[in-house]
CSV table of C-alpha atoms in Angstrom, one decimal:
chain,number,residue,atom,x,y,z
A,176,MET,CA,82.7,102.5,121.9
A,177,ASP,CA,83.8,100.2,124.7
A,178,THR,CA,87.0,101.9,126.2
A,179,ARG,CA,86.5,100.8,129.8
A,180,ARG,CA,89.8,101.1,131.8
A,181,THR,CA,91.3,97.8,132.8
A,182,THR,CA,94.5,96.6,134.5
A,183,ARG,CA,95.4,94.4,131.6
A,184,ALA,CA,99.0,94.8,130.2
A,185,LEU,CA,99.5,96.4,126.8
A,186,ALA,CA,100.4,93.1,125.2
A,187,THR,CA,97.1,91.6,126.5
A,188,GLU,CA,95.1,94.6,125.3
A,189,ALA,CA,96.7,94.3,121.9
A,190,VAL,CA,95.4,90.8,121.5
A,191,HIS,CA,92.0,91.2,123.1
A,192,ALA,CA,90.8,94.8,122.8
A,193,GLY,CA,87.9,95.1,120.3
A,194,ARG,CA,87.2,91.4,120.6
A,195,ASP,CA,85.7,91.2,124.0
A,196,ASP,CA,82.3,90.2,122.7
A,197,LEU,CA,83.3,87.5,120.3
A,198,ALA,CA,82.9,84.5,122.7
A,199,GLY,CA,79.4,85.6,123.5
A,200,LEU,CA,78.7,85.7,119.7
A,201,GLY,CA,80.1,82.2,119.3
A,202,LEU,CA,83.0,83.5,117.3
A,203,HIS,CA,86.8,83.4,117.5
A,204,ALA,CA,87.9,85.6,114.7
A,205,PRO,CA,86.3,89.1,114.3
A,206,PRO,CA,83.7,89.2,111.5
A,207,ILE,CA,84.0,91.5,108.5
A,208,ASP,CA,80.9,93.5,107.8
A,209,LEU,CA,81.0,94.8,104.2
A,210,SER,CA,77.5,96.2,104.2
A,211,THR,CA,77.1,99.8,102.9
A,212,THR,CA,73.6,100.1,104.2
A,213,TYR,CA,71.3,98.4,106.7
A,214,PRO,CA,67.6,97.7,106.8
A,215,SER,CA,65.3,99.6,109.1
A,216,TYR,CA,61.5,99.4,109.4
A,217,ASP,CA,61.2,102.2,111.9
A,218,SER,CA,61.9,105.4,110.1
A,219,ARG,CA,60.8,107.5,113.1
A,220,ALA,CA,63.4,105.9,115.2
A,221,GLU,CA,66.0,106.3,112.5
A,222,ALA,CA,65.2,110.0,112.3
A,223,ALA,CA,65.8,110.4,116.0
A,224,ARG,CA,69.1,108.6,115.8
A,225,ILE,CA,70.2,110.8,112.9
A,226,ASP,CA,69.2,113.9,114.8
A,227,ALA,CA,71.2,112.7,117.8
A,228,PHE,CA,74.3,112.1,115.7
A,229,ALA,CA,74.0,115.6,114.1
A,230,THR,CA,73.9,117.1,117.5
A,231,THR,CA,76.8,115.4,119.2
A,232,GLY,CA,78.5,113.1,116.7
A,233,ALA,CA,78.1,110.2,119.2
A,234,GLU,CA,77.9,106.8,117.7
A,235,PRO,CA,74.2,105.8,117.1
A,236,ASP,CA,72.8,103.3,119.6
A,237,GLY,CA,71.4,100.1,118.1
A,238,PRO,CA,72.1,98.6,114.7
A,239,PRO,CA,74.2,100.4,112.0
A,240,VAL,CA,72.6,102.9,109.7
A,241,TYR,CA,74.9,103.6,106.7
A,242,GLY,CA,78.5,102.8,105.9
A,243,ARG,CA,79.5,106.4,105.9
A,244,LEU,CA,78.1,106.9,109.4
A,245,GLY,CA,79.9,104.0,110.9
A,246,ASN,CA,80.9,100.3,110.4
A,247,PRO,CA,81.0,97.6,113.1
A,248,THR,CA,84.3,96.1,111.9
A,249,VAL,CA,86.0,99.6,111.8
A,250,ALA,CA,84.5,100.3,115.2
A,251,ARG,CA,86.4,97.2,116.7
A,252,PHE,CA,89.7,98.7,115.5
A,253,GLU,CA,88.8,102.1,116.9
A,254,THR,CA,88.0,100.6,120.3
A,255,ALA,CA,91.2,98.6,120.4
A,256,LEU,CA,93.4,101.6,119.4
A,257,ALA,CA,91.7,103.8,122.0
A,258,ARG,CA,92.5,101.2,124.7
A,259,LEU,CA,96.1,101.0,123.6
A,260,GLU,CA,96.5,104.8,123.6
A,261,GLY,CA,94.6,105.2,126.9
A,262,THR,CA,91.9,107.5,125.4
A,263,GLU,CA,88.1,107.5,125.6
A,264,ALA,CA,87.7,107.1,121.8
A,265,ALA,CA,89.4,106.8,118.4
A,266,VAL,CA,88.1,107.7,115.0
A,267,ALA,CA,89.5,106.0,111.9
A,268,PHE,CA,89.9,107.5,108.4
A,269,ALA,CA,90.9,106.5,104.9
A,270,SER,CA,94.5,107.7,105.5
A,271,GLY,CA,96.7,109.6,107.9
A,272,MET,CA,96.3,112.7,105.9
A,273,ALA,CA,92.5,112.4,105.9
A,274,ALA,CA,92.7,112.1,109.7
A,275,LEU,CA,94.9,115.2,110.0
A,276,SER,CA,92.6,117.1,107.6
A,277,ALA,CA,89.6,116.2,109.7
A,278,VAL,CA,91.3,117.6,112.9
A,279,LEU,CA,92.0,120.9,111.1
A,280,LEU,CA,88.5,121.1,109.7
A,281,VAL,CA,87.0,120.6,113.2
A,282,ARG,CA,89.1,123.4,114.6
A,283,ALA,CA,88.4,125.7,111.6
A,284,SER,CA,84.7,125.1,112.0
A,285,MET,CA,85.1,126.8,115.4
A,286,GLY,CA,86.9,129.8,113.9
A,287,LEU,CA,90.3,128.5,115.1
A,288,ARG,CA,92.3,128.3,111.9
A,289,HIS,CA,95.7,129.1,113.3
A,290,VAL,CA,98.1,126.2,113.9
A,291,VAL,CA,101.4,126.3,115.8
A,292,ALA,CA,103.7,123.5,114.5
A,293,VAL,CA,107.2,122.2,115.2
A,294,ARG,CA,109.4,120.9,112.3
A,295,PRO,CA,110.3,118.4,111.2
A,296,LEU,CA,106.9,116.8,110.4
A,297,TYR,CA,106.0,114.3,107.8
A,298,GLY,CA,106.4,116.1,104.4
A,299,CYS,CA,102.8,116.0,103.4
A,300,SER,CA,101.7,117.2,106.9
A,301,ASP,CA,104.1,120.1,106.4
A,302,HIS,CA,102.8,120.9,103.0
A,303,LEU,CA,99.1,120.7,104.1
A,304,LEU,CA,99.8,123.4,106.7
A,305,THR,CA,102.2,125.6,104.7
A,306,ALA,CA,100.1,125.7,101.5
A,307,GLY,CA,97.0,126.6,103.5
A,308,LEU,CA,95.0,124.1,101.5
A,309,LEU,CA,92.3,123.9,104.2
A,310,GLY,CA,92.3,127.6,105.0
A,311,SER,CA,94.7,127.2,107.9
A,312,GLU,CA,97.5,129.5,108.8
A,313,VAL,CA,100.7,128.1,110.4
A,314,THR,CA,103.4,129.5,112.6
A,315,TRP,CA,106.5,127.3,112.7
A,316,THR,CA,108.5,127.4,115.9
A,317,ASP,CA,110.8,125.3,118.0
A,318,PRO,CA,109.4,123.6,121.1
A,319,ALA,CA,110.6,126.4,123.4
A,320,GLY,CA,108.7,129.0,121.4
A,321,VAL,CA,105.3,127.3,121.5
A,322,ALA,CA,103.8,129.5,124.2
A,323,ASP,CA,104.9,132.7,122.5
A,324,ALA,CA,103.4,131.6,119.2
A,325,LEU,CA,99.9,131.1,120.5
A,326,ARG,CA,97.2,133.5,119.4
A,327,PRO,CA,93.5,133.9,120.3
A,328,ASP,CA,92.6,132.0,117.1
A,329,THR,CA,95.1,129.2,117.6
A,330,GLY,CA,93.2,126.0,117.3
A,331,LEU,CA,96.0,123.4,117.5
A,332,VAL,CA,99.6,122.8,118.3
A,333,LEU,CA,101.1,120.0,116.2
A,334,VAL,CA,104.3,118.1,116.9
A,335,GLU,CA,105.7,114.7,115.9
A,336,SER,CA,108.0,112.8,118.2
A,337,PRO,CA,110.2,111.0,117.2
A,338,ALA,CA,110.0,113.2,114.1
A,339,ASN,CA,109.9,112.1,110.5
A,340,PRO,CA,112.6,111.7,109.2
A,341,THR,CA,115.3,113.0,111.6
A,342,LEU,CA,113.9,111.1,114.7
A,343,ALA,CA,114.3,114.3,116.8
A,344,GLU,CA,112.5,114.0,120.1
A,345,ILE,CA,110.4,116.6,121.9
A,346,ASP,CA,109.6,116.9,125.6
A,347,LEU,CA,105.9,116.3,125.2
A,348,ARG,CA,105.0,117.2,128.8
A,349,ALA,CA,106.7,120.6,128.5
A,350,VAL,CA,105.0,121.4,125.2
A,351,ALA,CA,101.6,120.3,126.6
A,352,HIS,CA,102.1,122.7,129.5
A,353,ALA,CA,103.1,125.5,127.1
A,354,CYS,CA,99.9,124.9,125.1
A,355,GLY,CA,97.6,125.9,127.9
A,356,SER,CA,94.0,125.3,126.8
A,357,VAL,CA,95.0,124.8,123.1
A,358,PRO,CA,94.8,121.1,122.2
A,359,LEU,CA,98.2,119.4,121.5
A,360,LEU,CA,98.2,116.9,118.7
A,361,VAL,CA,101.1,114.4,118.7
A,362,ASP,CA,101.9,112.3,115.7
A,363,ASN,CA,102.8,109.1,117.3
A,364,THR,CA,103.3,107.1,114.2
A,365,PHE,CA,106.9,106.3,114.7
A,366,ALA,CA,106.7,105.5,118.5
A,367,THR,CA,103.3,103.7,118.6
A,368,PRO,CA,101.6,103.2,122.0
A,369,VAL,CA,104.2,100.4,122.6
A,370,LEU,CA,106.9,103.1,123.2
A,371,GLN,CA,104.9,106.1,124.3
A,372,ARG,CA,101.4,107.2,125.1
A,373,PRO,CA,101.2,111.0,124.5
A,374,VAL,CA,98.0,111.5,126.5
A,375,GLU,CA,99.8,110.5,129.6
A,376,GLN,CA,102.1,113.5,129.0
A,377,GLY,CA,99.3,116.0,128.4
A,378,ALA,CA,98.4,115.6,124.7
A,379,ARG,CA,94.7,115.7,123.9
A,380,LEU,CA,95.0,114.2,120.4
A,381,VAL,CA,97.1,111.4,119.1
A,382,LEU,CA,97.5,110.9,115.4
A,383,HIS,CA,98.7,107.8,113.6
A,384,SER,CA,99.3,107.0,110.0
A,385,ALA,CA,97.9,103.5,110.6
A,386,THR,CA,99.4,102.5,107.3
A,387,LYS,CA,102.6,102.1,109.1
A,388,TYR,CA,103.2,100.1,112.3
A,389,LEU,CA,99.5,99.6,113.3
A,390,GLY,CA,98.9,97.7,110.1
A,391,GLY,CA,102.4,96.5,110.0
A,392,HIS,CA,102.4,94.5,106.8
A,393,GLY,CA,102.4,97.1,104.0
A,394,ASP,CA,98.9,96.1,102.8
A,395,VAL,CA,96.5,98.7,104.3
A,396,LEU,CA,96.1,102.4,104.0
A,397,ALA,CA,94.5,104.2,107.0
A,398,GLY,CA,94.7,106.9,109.6
A,399,VAL,CA,93.3,107.3,113.1
A,400,VAL,CA,93.0,109.9,115.8
A,401,ALA,CA,92.8,108.8,119.4
A,402,CYS,CA,91.1,111.4,121.7
A,403,ASP,CA,88.4,112.2,124.2
A,404,GLU,CA,84.8,111.4,123.3
A,405,GLU,CA,83.8,115.1,122.8
A,406,PHE,CA,86.5,115.6,120.1
A,407,ALA,CA,85.7,112.2,118.6
A,408,GLY,CA,82.1,113.3,118.1
A,409,ARG,CA,83.2,116.2,116.0
A,410,LEU,CA,85.6,114.1,114.0
A,411,ARG,CA,82.8,111.6,113.2
A,412,GLN,CA,80.7,114.5,111.9
A,413,VAL,CA,83.4,115.6,109.7
A,414,ARG,CA,84.1,112.1,108.5
A,415,PHE,CA,80.4,111.6,107.7
A,416,ALA,CA,80.2,114.9,105.8
A,417,THR,CA,83.5,114.6,103.8
A,418,GLY,CA,83.4,110.9,103.2
A,419,GLY,CA,86.9,110.0,104.4
A,420,VAL,CA,85.8,106.7,105.7
A,421,LEU,CA,87.9,103.6,106.3
A,422,HIS,CA,86.9,100.5,104.4
A,423,PRO,CA,85.8,97.6,106.6
A,424,LEU,CA,88.5,95.2,105.2
A,425,ALA,CA,91.1,97.8,106.2
A,426,GLY,CA,89.6,97.9,109.6
A,427,TYR,CA,89.8,94.1,109.9
A,428,LEU,CA,93.5,94.1,108.8
A,429,LEU,CA,94.3,96.9,111.3
A,430,LEU,CA,92.7,95.0,114.2
A,431,ARG,CA,94.7,92.0,113.2
A,432,GLY,CA,97.8,94.1,113.0
A,433,LEU,CA,97.3,95.4,116.5
A,434,SER,CA,97.4,91.9,117.9
A,435,THR,CA,101.1,91.6,117.0
A,436,LEU,CA,102.1,95.2,117.4
A,437,PRO,CA,104.1,94.9,120.7
A,438,VAL,CA,106.0,91.9,119.5
A,439,ARG,CA,106.7,93.4,116.1
A,440,VAL,CA,107.8,96.8,117.5
A,441,ARG,CA,110.1,95.3,120.1
A,442,ALA,CA,111.7,92.8,117.7
A,443,ALA,CA,112.3,95.4,115.0
A,444,SER,CA,113.6,97.9,117.6
A,445,ALA,CA,116.2,95.4,118.7
A,446,ASN,CA,117.4,95.1,115.1
A,447,ALA,CA,117.3,98.9,114.7
A,448,ALA,CA,119.4,99.5,117.8
A,449,GLU,CA,122.0,97.1,116.6
A,450,LEU,CA,122.2,98.6,113.2
A,451,ALA,CA,122.3,102.1,114.6
A,452,ALA,CA,125.3,101.1,116.7
A,453,ARG,CA,127.1,99.6,113.7
A,454,LEU,CA,126.4,102.6,111.5
A,455,ALA,CA,127.6,105.0,114.2
A,456,ALA,CA,131.0,103.2,114.2
A,457,ASP,CA,131.3,103.1,110.4
A,458,PRO,CA,133.6,105.6,108.8
A,459,ARG,CA,131.4,105.7,105.7
A,460,VAL,CA,128.6,107.3,107.8
A,461,SER,CA,128.9,110.8,109.1
A,462,ARG,CA,126.0,110.9,111.5
A,463,VAL,CA,123.4,108.5,112.9
A,464,HIS,CA,120.0,109.6,114.4
A,465,TYR,CA,118.3,107.1,116.7
A,466,PRO,CA,115.8,108.2,119.4
A,467,SER,CA,116.4,107.7,123.1
A,468,ILE,CA,113.1,105.8,123.5
A,469,GLY,CA,114.2,103.3,120.9
A,470,GLY,CA,112.1,102.2,118.0
A,471,ALA,CA,112.5,100.6,114.6
A,472,MET,CA,113.5,103.7,112.7
A,473,VAL,CA,117.1,104.8,112.0
A,474,ALA,CA,118.2,107.8,110.1
A,475,PHE,CA,121.8,108.3,109.0
A,476,GLU,CA,123.9,110.6,106.9
A,477,VAL,CA,126.6,109.3,104.6
A,478,HIS,CA,129.9,110.8,103.4
A,479,GLY,CA,129.3,109.6,99.9
A,480,ASP,CA,126.3,109.7,97.5
A,481,PRO,CA,123.1,108.6,99.3
A,482,HIS,CA,121.5,107.8,95.9
A,483,GLU,CA,124.1,105.1,95.4
A,484,VAL,CA,123.2,103.5,98.7
A,485,ILE,CA,119.5,103.4,97.6
A,486,ALA,CA,120.6,101.8,94.3
A,487,GLY,CA,122.8,99.3,96.0
A,488,VAL,CA,120.5,97.6,98.4
A,489,ARG,CA,119.4,94.1,97.5
A,490,LEU,CA,117.6,92.7,100.6
A,491,ILE,CA,116.2,96.0,101.9
A,492,THR,CA,113.5,97.5,99.7
A,493,PRO,CA,114.1,101.0,98.4
A,494,ALA,CA,110.6,102.4,98.9
A,495,VAL,CA,108.6,105.1,100.6
A,496,SER,CA,106.6,104.3,103.7
A,497,LEU,CA,107.7,102.5,106.8
A,498,GLY,CA,106.6,100.2,109.6
A,499,SER,CA,106.3,97.0,107.7
A,500,VAL,CA,107.7,93.6,108.7
A,501,ASP,CA,110.3,94.0,105.9
A,502,SER,CA,112.9,96.7,105.9
A,503,LEU,CA,112.6,99.8,103.7
A,504,ILE,CA,115.0,102.6,102.9
A,505,GLN,CA,114.4,105.9,101.3
A,506,HIS,CA,116.0,109.3,100.6
A,507,PRO,CA,113.7,111.9,102.3
A,508,ALA,CA,115.0,114.9,100.3
A,509,SER,CA,113.9,113.1,97.1
A,510,ILE,CA,110.6,111.5,98.2
A,511,SER,CA,108.8,111.9,101.5
A,512,HIS,CA,110.0,115.5,102.1
A,513,ARG,CA,110.5,116.6,98.5
A,514,ILE,CA,107.3,118.7,98.7
A,515,VAL,CA,108.8,120.7,101.6
A,516,ASP,CA,110.8,123.8,100.5
A,517,ALA,CA,114.5,122.9,100.3
A,518,ASP,CA,115.6,125.6,102.8
A,519,ASP,CA,112.9,124.6,105.3
A,520,ARG,CA,114.0,120.9,104.9
A,521,ARG,CA,117.6,121.8,105.7
A,522,ASP,CA,116.7,124.1,108.6
A,523,ALA,CA,114.7,121.2,110.1
A,524,GLY,CA,117.8,118.9,109.8
A,525,VAL,CA,116.8,117.0,106.7
A,526,SER,CA,120.1,117.1,104.9
A,527,ASP,CA,120.6,116.0,101.3
A,528,ARG,CA,122.8,113.1,102.5
A,529,LEU,CA,120.2,111.8,105.0
A,530,LEU,CA,118.7,108.3,104.5
A,531,ARG,CA,115.8,106.9,106.5
A,532,LEU,CA,115.7,103.2,107.3
A,533,SER,CA,112.6,101.4,108.5
A,534,VAL,CA,114.0,98.3,110.1
A,535,GLY,CA,111.9,95.1,109.8
A,536,LEU,CA,112.0,91.6,111.2
A,537,GLU,CA,114.8,90.1,109.1
A,538,ASP,CA,117.9,88.6,110.7
A,539,VAL,CA,120.1,91.6,111.7
A,540,GLU,CA,123.2,90.0,110.2
A,541,ASP,CA,121.5,89.8,106.8
A,542,LEU,CA,120.4,93.4,107.1
A,543,TRP,CA,123.9,94.6,108.0
A,544,SER,CA,125.4,92.6,105.2
A,545,ASP,CA,123.1,94.3,102.7
A,546,LEU,CA,123.8,97.8,104.2
A,547,ASP,CA,127.5,97.1,104.3
A,548,GLN,CA,127.7,96.2,100.6
A,549,ALA,CA,125.4,99.1,99.6
A,550,LEU,CA,127.6,101.6,101.4
A,551,GLY,CA,130.6,100.2,99.6
A,552,THR,CA,134.1,101.5,99.7
A,553,PRO,CA,135.2,104.8,98.2
A,554,SER,CA,136.9,103.1,95.3
A,555,ALA,CA,134.0,100.7,94.8
A,556,ARG,CA,131.6,103.6,94.8
A,557,ALA,CA,133.6,105.5,92.2
A,558,ALA,CA,133.8,102.5,90.0
A,559,ARG,CA,130.0,101.9,90.3
A,560,SER,CA,129.3,105.5,89.4
A,561,GLU,CA,131.6,105.4,86.4
A,562,ALA,CA,129.9,102.1,85.2
A,563,MET,CA,126.5,103.7,85.6
A,564,ALA,CA,127.6,106.7,83.6
A,565,GLN,CA,128.9,104.6,80.8
A,566,GLY,CA,125.9,102.3,80.8
């Protein structure tokens, strides 16, 4: 993987990383390699390459071997994402949850099954840890308690900042210091490398649900871990063994998505900041959550029934997920965090009146108009509730 350090700006890297060899190939657009297997007439050499992969997990030199071992199109995306996050490598998976699972399996294979985690996290990440589905044991703590929660068998510290769905922020540098030699994994899905690069603050692993901002168009499901080459080798071995590979077409769409990532995040963030300010001044809203680093996510709590706001939007799409070019709204307590115990949700600040808004690239006045009518007035809300009950 070519992750040579350069002095190019983030916007330039977003457009060119993973594509540096195209001109030499006589190409402008990256090719899509859909092969599942590749011809080889030297089985002795193939055996040596397989042995090398089994030992270190390093990407095999020379032509590809098999689609589960690696794919050239996916590798382009991995190279580009590593450059944007400032890491030596990145390893892509079929989903964000597959990526997190691979990290947990790597640490468990070393006898390090204990995880220290800070809530809130994405609901399925919370559930994966709490339910012990991969044999892990979790200690939940606040950021200040990370050091005291560590044990000899602690394999990972996991945080998300800004957090899903409350947008709570964590001092990553302080947490990384508290981790000592235990790897800190930061879910950077909401911020993206446009707003923060966790490795610069001491994190060893950076997780993305690439389904969200990295893809950016709501048409690809993927996950990726940016990290050093040593950890990447172990992740590749787990990916090969478990089969959580990313399809080449998804890799192509993600590479294409990265090229507009800085533009999309900054434009959507401007919309989100404006909407957050208007919501904060609105008497129908009791509280607004918006991170200090900015971003395109807004969470807000309403005085009235949040389900009526969901039912009332017309331009904004009521749907799970986030990070697309169009705006999405959902009720975390009913969907993304439903799987988390209700008391744990509330303790983490996920109230039953909280709504999560992923702000897209529409005109901000059109977005506000839709939110304004969906919030309604107290009398209009009561009338709508009565009509729905009679209907």
